[in-house]
PDB file of C-alpha atoms in Angstrom:
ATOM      1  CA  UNK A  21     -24.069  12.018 -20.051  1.00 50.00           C
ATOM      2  CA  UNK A  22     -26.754  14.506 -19.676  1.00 50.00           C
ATOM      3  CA  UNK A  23     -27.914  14.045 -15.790  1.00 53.00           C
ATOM      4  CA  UNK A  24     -31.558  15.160 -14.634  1.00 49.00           C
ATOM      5  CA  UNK A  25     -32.762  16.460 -11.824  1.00 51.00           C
ATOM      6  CA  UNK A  26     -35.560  15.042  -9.952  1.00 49.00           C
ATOM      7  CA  UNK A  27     -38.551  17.683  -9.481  1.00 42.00           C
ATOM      8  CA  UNK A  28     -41.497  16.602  -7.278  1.00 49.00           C
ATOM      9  CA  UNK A  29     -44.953  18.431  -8.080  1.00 46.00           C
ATOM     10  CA  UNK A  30     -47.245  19.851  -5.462  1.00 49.00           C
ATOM     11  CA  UNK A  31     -45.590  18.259  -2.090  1.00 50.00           C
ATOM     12  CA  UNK A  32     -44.984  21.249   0.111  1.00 48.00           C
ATOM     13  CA  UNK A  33     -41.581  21.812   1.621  1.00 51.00           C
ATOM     14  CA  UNK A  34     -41.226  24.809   3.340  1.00 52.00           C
ATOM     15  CA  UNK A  35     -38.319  26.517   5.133  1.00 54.00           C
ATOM     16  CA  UNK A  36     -38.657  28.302   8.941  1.00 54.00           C
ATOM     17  CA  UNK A  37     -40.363  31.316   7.417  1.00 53.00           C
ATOM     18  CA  UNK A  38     -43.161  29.109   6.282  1.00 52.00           C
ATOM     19  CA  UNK A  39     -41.978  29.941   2.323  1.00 56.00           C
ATOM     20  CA  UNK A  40     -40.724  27.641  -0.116  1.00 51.00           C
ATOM     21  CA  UNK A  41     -37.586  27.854  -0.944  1.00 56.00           C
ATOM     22  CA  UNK A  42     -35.591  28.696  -4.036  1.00 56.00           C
ATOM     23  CA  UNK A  43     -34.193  26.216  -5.778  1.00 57.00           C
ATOM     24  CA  UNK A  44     -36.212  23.987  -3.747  1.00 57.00           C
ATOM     25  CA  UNK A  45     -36.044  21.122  -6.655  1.00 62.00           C
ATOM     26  CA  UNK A  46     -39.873  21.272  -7.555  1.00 68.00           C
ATOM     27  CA  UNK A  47     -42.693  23.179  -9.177  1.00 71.00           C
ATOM     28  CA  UNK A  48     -44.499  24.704  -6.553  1.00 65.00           C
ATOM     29  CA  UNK A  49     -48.325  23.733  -6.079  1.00 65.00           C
ATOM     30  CA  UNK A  50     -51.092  26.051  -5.559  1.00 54.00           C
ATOM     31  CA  UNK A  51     -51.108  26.376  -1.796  1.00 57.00           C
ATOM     32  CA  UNK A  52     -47.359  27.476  -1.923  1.00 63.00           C
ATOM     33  CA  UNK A  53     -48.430  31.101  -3.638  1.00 58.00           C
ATOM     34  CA  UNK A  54     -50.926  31.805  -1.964  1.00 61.00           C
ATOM     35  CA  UNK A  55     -53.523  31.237   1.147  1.00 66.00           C
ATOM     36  CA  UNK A  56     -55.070  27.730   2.277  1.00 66.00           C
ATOM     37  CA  UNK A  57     -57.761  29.442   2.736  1.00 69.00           C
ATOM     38  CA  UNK A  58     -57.624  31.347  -1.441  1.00 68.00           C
ATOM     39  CA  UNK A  59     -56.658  27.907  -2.899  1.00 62.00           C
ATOM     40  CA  UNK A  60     -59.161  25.837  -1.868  1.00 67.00           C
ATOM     41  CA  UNK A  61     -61.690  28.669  -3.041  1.00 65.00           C
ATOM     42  CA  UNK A  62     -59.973  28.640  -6.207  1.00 67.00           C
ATOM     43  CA  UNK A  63     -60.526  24.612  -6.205  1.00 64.00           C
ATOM     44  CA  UNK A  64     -64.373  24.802  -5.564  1.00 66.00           C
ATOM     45  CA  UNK A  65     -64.384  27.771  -8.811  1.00 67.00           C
ATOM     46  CA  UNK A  66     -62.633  25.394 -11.051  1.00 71.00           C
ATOM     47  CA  UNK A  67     -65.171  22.329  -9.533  1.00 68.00           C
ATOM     48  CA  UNK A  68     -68.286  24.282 -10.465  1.00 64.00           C
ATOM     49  CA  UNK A  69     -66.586  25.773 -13.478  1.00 64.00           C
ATOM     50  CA  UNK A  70     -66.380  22.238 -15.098  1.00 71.00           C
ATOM     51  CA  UNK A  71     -69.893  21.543 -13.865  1.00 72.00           C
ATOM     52  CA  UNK A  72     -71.246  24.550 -15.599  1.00 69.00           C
ATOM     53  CA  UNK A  73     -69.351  23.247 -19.212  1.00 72.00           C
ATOM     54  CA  UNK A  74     -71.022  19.528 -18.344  1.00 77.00           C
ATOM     55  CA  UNK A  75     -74.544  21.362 -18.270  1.00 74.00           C
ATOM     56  CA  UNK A  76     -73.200  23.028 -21.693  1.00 73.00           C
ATOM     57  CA  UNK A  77     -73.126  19.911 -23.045  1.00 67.00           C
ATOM     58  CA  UNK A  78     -76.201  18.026 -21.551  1.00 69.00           C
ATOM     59  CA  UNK A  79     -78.242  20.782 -22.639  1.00 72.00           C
ATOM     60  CA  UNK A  80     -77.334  20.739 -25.999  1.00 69.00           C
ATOM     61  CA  UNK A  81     -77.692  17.327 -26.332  1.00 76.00           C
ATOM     62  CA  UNK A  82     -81.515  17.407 -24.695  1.00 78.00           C
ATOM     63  CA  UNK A  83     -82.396  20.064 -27.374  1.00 76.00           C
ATOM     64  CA  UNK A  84     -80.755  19.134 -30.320  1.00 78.00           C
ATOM     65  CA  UNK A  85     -81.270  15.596 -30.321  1.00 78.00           C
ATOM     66  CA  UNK A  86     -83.953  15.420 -32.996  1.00 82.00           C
ATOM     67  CA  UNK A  87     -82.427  18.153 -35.313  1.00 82.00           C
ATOM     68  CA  UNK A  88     -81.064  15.529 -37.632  1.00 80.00           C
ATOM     69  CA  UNK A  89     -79.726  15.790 -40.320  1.00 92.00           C
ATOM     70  CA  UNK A  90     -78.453  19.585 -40.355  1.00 94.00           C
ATOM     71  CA  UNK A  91     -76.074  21.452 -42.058  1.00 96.00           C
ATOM     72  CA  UNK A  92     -73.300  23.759 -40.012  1.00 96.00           C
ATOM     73  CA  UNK A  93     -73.206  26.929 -41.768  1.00 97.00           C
ATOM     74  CA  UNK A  94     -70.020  29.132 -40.783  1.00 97.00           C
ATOM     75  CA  UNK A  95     -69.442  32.846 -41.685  1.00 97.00           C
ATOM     76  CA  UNK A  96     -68.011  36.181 -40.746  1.00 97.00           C
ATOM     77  CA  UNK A  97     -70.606  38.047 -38.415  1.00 94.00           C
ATOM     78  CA  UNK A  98     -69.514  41.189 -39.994  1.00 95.00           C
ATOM     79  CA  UNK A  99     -71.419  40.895 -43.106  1.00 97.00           C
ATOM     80  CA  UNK A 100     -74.307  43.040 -43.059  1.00 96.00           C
ATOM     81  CA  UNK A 101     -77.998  42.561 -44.631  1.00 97.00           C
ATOM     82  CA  UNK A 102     -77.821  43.624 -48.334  1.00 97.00           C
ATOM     83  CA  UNK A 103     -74.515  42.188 -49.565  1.00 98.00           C
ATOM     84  CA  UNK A 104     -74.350  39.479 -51.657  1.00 98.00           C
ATOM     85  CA  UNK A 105     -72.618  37.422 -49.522  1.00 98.00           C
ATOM     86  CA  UNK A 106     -75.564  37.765 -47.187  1.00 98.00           C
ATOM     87  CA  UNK A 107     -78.165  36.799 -49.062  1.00 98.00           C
ATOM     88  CA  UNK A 108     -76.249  33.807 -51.166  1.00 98.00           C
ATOM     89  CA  UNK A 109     -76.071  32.263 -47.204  1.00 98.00           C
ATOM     90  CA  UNK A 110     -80.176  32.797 -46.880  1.00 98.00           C
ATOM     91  CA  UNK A 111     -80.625  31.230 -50.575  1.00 98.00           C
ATOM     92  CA  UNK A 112     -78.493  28.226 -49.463  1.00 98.00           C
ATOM     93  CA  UNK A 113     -80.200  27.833 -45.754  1.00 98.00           C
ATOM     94  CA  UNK A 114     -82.940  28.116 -47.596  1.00 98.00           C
ATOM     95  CA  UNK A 115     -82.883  25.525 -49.954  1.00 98.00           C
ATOM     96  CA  UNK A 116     -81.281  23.149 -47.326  1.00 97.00           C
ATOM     97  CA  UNK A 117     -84.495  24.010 -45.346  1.00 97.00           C
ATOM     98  CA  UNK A 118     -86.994  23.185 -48.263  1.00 97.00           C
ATOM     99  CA  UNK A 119     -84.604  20.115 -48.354  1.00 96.00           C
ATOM    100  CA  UNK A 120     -85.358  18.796 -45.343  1.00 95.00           C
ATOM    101  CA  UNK A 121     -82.209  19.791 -43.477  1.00 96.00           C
ATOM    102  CA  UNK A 122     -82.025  21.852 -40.121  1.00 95.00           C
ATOM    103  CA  UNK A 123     -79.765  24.679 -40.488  1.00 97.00           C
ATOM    104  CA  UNK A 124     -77.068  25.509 -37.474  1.00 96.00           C
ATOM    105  CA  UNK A 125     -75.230  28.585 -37.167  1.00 95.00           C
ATOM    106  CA  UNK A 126     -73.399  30.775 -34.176  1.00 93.00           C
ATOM    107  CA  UNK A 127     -76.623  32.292 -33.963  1.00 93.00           C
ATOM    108  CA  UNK A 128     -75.424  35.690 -34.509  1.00 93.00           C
ATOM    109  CA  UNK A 129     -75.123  38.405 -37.135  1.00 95.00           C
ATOM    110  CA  UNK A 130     -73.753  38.859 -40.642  1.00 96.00           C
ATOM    111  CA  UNK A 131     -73.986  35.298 -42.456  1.00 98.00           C
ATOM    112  CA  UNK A 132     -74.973  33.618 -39.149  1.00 97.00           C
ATOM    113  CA  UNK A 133     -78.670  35.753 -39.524  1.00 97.00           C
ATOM    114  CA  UNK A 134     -78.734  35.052 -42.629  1.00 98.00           C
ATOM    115  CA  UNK A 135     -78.512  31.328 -42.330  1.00 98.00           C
ATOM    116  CA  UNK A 136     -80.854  31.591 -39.263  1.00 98.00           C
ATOM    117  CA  UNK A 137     -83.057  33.692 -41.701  1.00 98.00           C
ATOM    118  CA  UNK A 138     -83.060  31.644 -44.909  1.00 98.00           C
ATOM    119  CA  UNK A 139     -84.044  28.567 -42.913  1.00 97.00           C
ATOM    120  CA  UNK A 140     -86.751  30.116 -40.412  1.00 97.00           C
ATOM    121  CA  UNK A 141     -88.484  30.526 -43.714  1.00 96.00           C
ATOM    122  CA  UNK A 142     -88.670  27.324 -44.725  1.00 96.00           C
ATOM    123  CA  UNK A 143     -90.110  23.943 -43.022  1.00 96.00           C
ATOM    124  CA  UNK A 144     -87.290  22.551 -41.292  1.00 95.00           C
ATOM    125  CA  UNK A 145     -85.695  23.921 -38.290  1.00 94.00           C
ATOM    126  CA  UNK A 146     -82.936  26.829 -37.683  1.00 96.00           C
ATOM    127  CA  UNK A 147     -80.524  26.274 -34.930  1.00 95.00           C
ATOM    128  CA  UNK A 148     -78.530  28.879 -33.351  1.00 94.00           C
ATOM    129  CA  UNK A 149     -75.581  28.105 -30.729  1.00 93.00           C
ATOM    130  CA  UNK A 150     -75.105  31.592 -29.295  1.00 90.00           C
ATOM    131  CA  UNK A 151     -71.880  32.448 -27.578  1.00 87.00           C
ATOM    132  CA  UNK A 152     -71.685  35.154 -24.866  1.00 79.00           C
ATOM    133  CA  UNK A 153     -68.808  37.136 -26.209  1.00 73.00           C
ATOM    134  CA  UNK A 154     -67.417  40.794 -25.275  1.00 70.00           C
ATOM    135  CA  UNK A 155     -68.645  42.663 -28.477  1.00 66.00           C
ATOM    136  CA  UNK A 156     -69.873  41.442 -32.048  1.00 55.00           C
ATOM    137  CA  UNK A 157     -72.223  38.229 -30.946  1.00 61.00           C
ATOM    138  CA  UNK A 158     -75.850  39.282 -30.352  1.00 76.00           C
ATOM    139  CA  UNK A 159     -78.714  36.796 -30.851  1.00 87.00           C
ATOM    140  CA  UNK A 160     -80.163  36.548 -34.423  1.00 94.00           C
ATOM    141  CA  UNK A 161     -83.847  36.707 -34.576  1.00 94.00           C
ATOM    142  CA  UNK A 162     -84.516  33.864 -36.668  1.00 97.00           C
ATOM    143  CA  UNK A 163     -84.340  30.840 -34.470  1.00 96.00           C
ATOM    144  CA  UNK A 164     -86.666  28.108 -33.773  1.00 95.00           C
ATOM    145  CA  UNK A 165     -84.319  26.469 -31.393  1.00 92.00           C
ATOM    146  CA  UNK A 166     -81.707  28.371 -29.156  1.00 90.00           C
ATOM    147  CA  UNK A 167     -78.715  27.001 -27.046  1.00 89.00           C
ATOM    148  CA  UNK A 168     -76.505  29.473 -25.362  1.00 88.00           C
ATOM    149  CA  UNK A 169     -73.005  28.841 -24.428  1.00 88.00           C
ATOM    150  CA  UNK A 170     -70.211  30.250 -21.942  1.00 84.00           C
ATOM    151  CA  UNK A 171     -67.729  28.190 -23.761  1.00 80.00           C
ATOM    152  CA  UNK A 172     -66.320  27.867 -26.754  1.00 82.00           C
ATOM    153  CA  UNK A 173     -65.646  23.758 -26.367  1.00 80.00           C
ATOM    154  CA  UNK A 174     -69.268  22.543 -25.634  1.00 84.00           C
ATOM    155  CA  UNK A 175     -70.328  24.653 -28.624  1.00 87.00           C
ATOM    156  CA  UNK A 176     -67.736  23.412 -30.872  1.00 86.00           C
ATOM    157  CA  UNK A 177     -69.009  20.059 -30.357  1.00 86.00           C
ATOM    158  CA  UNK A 178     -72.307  20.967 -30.875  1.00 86.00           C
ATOM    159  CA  UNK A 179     -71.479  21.832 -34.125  1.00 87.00           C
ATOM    160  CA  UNK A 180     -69.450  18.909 -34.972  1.00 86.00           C
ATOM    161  CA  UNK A 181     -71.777  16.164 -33.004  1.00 86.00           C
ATOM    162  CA  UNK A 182     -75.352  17.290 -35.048  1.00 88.00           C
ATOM    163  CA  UNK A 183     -74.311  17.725 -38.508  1.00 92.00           C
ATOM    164  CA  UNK A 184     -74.174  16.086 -41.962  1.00 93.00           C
ATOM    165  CA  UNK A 185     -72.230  18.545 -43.462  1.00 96.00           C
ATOM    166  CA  UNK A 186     -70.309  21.819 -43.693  1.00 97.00           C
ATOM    167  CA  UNK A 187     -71.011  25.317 -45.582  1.00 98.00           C
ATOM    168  CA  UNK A 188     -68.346  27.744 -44.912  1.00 98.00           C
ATOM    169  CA  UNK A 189     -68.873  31.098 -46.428  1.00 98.00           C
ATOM    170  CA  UNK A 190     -66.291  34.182 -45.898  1.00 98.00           C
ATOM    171  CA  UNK A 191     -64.683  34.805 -42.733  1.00 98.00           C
ATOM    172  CA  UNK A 192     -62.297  35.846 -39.793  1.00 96.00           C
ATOM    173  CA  UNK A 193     -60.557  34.288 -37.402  1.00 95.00           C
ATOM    174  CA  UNK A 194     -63.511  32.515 -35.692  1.00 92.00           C
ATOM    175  CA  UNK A 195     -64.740  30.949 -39.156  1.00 96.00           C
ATOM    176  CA  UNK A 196     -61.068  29.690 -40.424  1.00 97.00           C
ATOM    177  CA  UNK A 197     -60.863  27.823 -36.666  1.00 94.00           C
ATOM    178  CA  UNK A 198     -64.026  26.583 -37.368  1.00 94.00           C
ATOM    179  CA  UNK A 199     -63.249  25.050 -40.844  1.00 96.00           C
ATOM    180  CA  UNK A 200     -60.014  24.248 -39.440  1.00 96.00           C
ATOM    181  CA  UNK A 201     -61.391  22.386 -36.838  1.00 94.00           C
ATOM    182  CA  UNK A 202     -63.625  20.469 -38.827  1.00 94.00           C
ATOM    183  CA  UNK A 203     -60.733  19.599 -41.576  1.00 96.00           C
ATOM    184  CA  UNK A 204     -58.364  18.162 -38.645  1.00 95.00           C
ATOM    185  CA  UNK A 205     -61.726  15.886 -36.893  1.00 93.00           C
ATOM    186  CA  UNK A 206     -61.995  14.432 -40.241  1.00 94.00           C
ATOM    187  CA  UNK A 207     -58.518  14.239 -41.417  1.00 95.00           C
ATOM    188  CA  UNK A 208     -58.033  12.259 -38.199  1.00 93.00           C
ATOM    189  CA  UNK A 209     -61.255  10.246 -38.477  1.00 91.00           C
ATOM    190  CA  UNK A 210     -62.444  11.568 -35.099  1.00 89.00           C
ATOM    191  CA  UNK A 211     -65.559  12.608 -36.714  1.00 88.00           C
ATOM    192  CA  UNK A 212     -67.299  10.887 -39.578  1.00 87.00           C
ATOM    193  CA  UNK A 213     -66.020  11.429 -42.832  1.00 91.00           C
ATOM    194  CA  UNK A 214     -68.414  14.500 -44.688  1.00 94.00           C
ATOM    195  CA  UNK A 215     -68.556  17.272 -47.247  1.00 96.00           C
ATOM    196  CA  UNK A 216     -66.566  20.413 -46.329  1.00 97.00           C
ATOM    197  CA  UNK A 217     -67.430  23.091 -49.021  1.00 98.00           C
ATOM    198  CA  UNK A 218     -66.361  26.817 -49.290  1.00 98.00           C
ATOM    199  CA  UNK A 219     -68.705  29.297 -50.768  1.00 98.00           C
ATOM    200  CA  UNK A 220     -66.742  31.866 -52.404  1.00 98.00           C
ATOM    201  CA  UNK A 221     -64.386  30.704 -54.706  1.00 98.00           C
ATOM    202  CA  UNK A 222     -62.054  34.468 -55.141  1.00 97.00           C
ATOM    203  CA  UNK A 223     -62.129  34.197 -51.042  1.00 98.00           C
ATOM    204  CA  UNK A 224     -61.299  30.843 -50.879  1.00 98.00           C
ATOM    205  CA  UNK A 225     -59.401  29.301 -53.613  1.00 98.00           C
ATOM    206  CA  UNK A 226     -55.881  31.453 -52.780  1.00 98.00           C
ATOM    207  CA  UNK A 227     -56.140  29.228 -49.028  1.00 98.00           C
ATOM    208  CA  UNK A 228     -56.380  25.932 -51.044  1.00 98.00           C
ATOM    209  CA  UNK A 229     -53.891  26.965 -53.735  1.00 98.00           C
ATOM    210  CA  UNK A 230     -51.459  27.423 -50.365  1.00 98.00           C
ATOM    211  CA  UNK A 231     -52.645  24.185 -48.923  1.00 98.00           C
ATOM    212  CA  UNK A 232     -51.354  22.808 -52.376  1.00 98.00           C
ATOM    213  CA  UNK A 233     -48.236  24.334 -52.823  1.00 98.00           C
ATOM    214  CA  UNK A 234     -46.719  24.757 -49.085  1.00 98.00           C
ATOM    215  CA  UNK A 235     -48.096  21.803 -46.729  1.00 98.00           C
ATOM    216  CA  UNK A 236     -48.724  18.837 -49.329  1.00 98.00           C
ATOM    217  CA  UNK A 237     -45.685  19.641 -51.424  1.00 98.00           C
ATOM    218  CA  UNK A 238     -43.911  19.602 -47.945  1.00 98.00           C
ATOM    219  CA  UNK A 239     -45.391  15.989 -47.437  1.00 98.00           C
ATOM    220  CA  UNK A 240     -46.747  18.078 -44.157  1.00 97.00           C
ATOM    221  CA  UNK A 241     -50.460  16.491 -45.226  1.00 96.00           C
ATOM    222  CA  UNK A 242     -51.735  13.577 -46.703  1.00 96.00           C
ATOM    223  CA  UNK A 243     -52.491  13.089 -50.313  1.00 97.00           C
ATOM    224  CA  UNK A 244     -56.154  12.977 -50.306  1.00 95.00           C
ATOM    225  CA  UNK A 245     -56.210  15.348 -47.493  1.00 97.00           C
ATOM    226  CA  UNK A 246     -56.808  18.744 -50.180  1.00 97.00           C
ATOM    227  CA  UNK A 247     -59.725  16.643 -51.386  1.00 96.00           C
ATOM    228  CA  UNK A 248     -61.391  16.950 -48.261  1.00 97.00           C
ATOM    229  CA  UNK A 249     -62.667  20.743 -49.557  1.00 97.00           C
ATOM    230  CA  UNK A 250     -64.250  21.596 -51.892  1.00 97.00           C
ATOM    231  CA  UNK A 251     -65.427  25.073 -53.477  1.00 98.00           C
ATOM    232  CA  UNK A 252     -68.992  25.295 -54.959  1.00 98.00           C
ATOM    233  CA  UNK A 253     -70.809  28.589 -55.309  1.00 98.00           C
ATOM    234  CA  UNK A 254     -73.607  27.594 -56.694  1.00 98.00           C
ATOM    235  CA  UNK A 255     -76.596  27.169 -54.370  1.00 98.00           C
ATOM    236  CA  UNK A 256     -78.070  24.730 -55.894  1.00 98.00           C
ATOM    237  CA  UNK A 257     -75.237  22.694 -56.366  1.00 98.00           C
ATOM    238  CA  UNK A 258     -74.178  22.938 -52.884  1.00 98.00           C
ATOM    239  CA  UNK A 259     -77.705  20.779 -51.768  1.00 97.00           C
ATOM    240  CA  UNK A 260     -76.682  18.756 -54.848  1.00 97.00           C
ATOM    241  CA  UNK A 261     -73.533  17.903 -53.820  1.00 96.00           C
ATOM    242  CA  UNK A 262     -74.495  17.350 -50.627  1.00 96.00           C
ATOM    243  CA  UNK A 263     -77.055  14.656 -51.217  1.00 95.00           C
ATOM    244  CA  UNK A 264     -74.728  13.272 -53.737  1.00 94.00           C
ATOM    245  CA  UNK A 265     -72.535  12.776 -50.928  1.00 93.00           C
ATOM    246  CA  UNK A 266     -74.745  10.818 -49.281  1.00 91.00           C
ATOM    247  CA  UNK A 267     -76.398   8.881 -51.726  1.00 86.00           C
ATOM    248  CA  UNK A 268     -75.337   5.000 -50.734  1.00 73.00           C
ATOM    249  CA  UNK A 269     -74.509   5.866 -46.966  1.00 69.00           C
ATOM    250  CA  UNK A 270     -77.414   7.714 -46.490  1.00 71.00           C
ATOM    251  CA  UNK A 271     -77.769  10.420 -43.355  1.00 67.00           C
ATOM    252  CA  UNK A 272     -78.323   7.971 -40.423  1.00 68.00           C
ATOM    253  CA  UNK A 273     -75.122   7.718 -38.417  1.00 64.00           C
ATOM    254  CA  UNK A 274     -73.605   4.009 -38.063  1.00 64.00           C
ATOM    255  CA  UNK A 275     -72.868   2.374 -34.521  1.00 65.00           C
ATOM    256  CA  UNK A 276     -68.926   3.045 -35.612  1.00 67.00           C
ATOM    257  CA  UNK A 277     -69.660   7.041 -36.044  1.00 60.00           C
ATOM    258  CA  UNK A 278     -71.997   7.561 -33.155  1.00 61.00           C
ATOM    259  CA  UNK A 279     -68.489   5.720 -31.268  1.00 64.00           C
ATOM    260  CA  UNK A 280     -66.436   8.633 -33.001  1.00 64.00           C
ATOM    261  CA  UNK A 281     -68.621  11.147 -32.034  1.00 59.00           C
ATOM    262  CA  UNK A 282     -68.446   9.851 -27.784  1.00 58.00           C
ATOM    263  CA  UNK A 283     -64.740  10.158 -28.132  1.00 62.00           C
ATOM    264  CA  UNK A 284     -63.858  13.508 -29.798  1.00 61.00           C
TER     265      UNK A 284
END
């Protein structure tokens, strides 16, 4: 029989010296490494540091509470003005603009602008949610409304709280977590169930072959759960398929969703 120590978390025991010692039989807490006087600074930076993401959120809540319904468009920053890639992502903000839908993006470059872009020029509005970053993020020019963010988290749920549906053209890192992130909210019904569509079929379609032939042959994902994308490349048909979406729901959220959206 396997026996088990007990460990006791954050009650200081200290020896003569005023250290803890080894082996003591516990994790030690904060004011064991290092200065009463350090560690309860450190407390008050973590106290406001929370504060700071809860005005993250309330902000973005007080300025994007009438943007409904929108479209998240995702995309690598790295695309520049003049590919095709580029302007495909202004011809669909666009056309989601003359459709009536605001248009978010990460309010930077590459297919951010040109989201930004396509839907400044039309009637509805273009949302960027800017992220102060070390290098590559610099505000886009083409925004009617702006919300800046320290943090990723308050951001990502600005994304996920304000929008109808998902356009994901190519991308890095930052635009597979964000498609990723937006498969797993509705895979686990924590978000409202909505189209996902990739833009791009010779980027995308070797990620869902893999989806097909490694984690649902596995059993490591759900049946229905490679249905949840979908690859159009076709502007048009993206609003198309959009609205078809919608069709007998239509875009107002229900009691039940606005729930799922309080407890992401």
């Amino acid at each position: 029989m396997i026996k088990h120590r007990e460990i006791e978390v954050g009650k200081e025991i200290h020896d003569s010296g005023g250290n803890v010692p080894k082996n003591s039989g516990r994790v030690p807490g904060l004011r064991d490494v290092v200065s009463v006087e350090r560690a309860t600074a450190t407390k008050a930076r973590e106290s406001w540091h929370v504060l700071g993401i809860m005005s993250e959120f309330f902000e973005a809540s007080e300025r994007l509470a009438q943007i409904r319904p929108a479209v998240s468009i995702f995309g690598s920053a790295r695309i520049p003005p003049g590919d095709p890639r580029y302007e495909k992502a202004e011809l669909i903000a666009r056309k989601l603009s003359d459709a009536g839908f605001s248009v978010i993006s990460g309010g930077g470059p590459g297919i951010m602008e040109a989201a930004n872009k396509g839907a400044y020029e039309g009637p509805s509005p273009s949302v960027g949610l800017n992220i102060e970053l070390p290098h590559e993020q610099a505000s886009n020019a083409y925004q009617n409304i702006s919300v800046f963010f320290r943090h990723f988290f308050p951001r990502k749920v600005a994304f996920v709280k304000f929008t109808s549906a998902y356009v994901v053209l190519p991308g890095g890192y930052g635009t597979l977590d964000e498609l990723f992130e937006a498969l797993t909210l509705v895979q686990t019904n924590k978000s409202r169930k909505m189209p996902i569509i990739l833009v791009g079929s010779d980027y995308w379609q070797g990620l869902v072959d893999w989806i097909h032939a490694q984690p649902l042959a596995q059993g490591l994902v759900s049946p229905g759960d490679p249905g949840l994308l979908q690859i159009i490349d076709d502007p048009q048909a993206i609003v198309d398929a959009i609205f078809d979406f919608y069709q007998h729901e239509g875009f107002t959220q229900s009691p039940g969703e606005r729930e799922q959206i309080l407890n992401l």
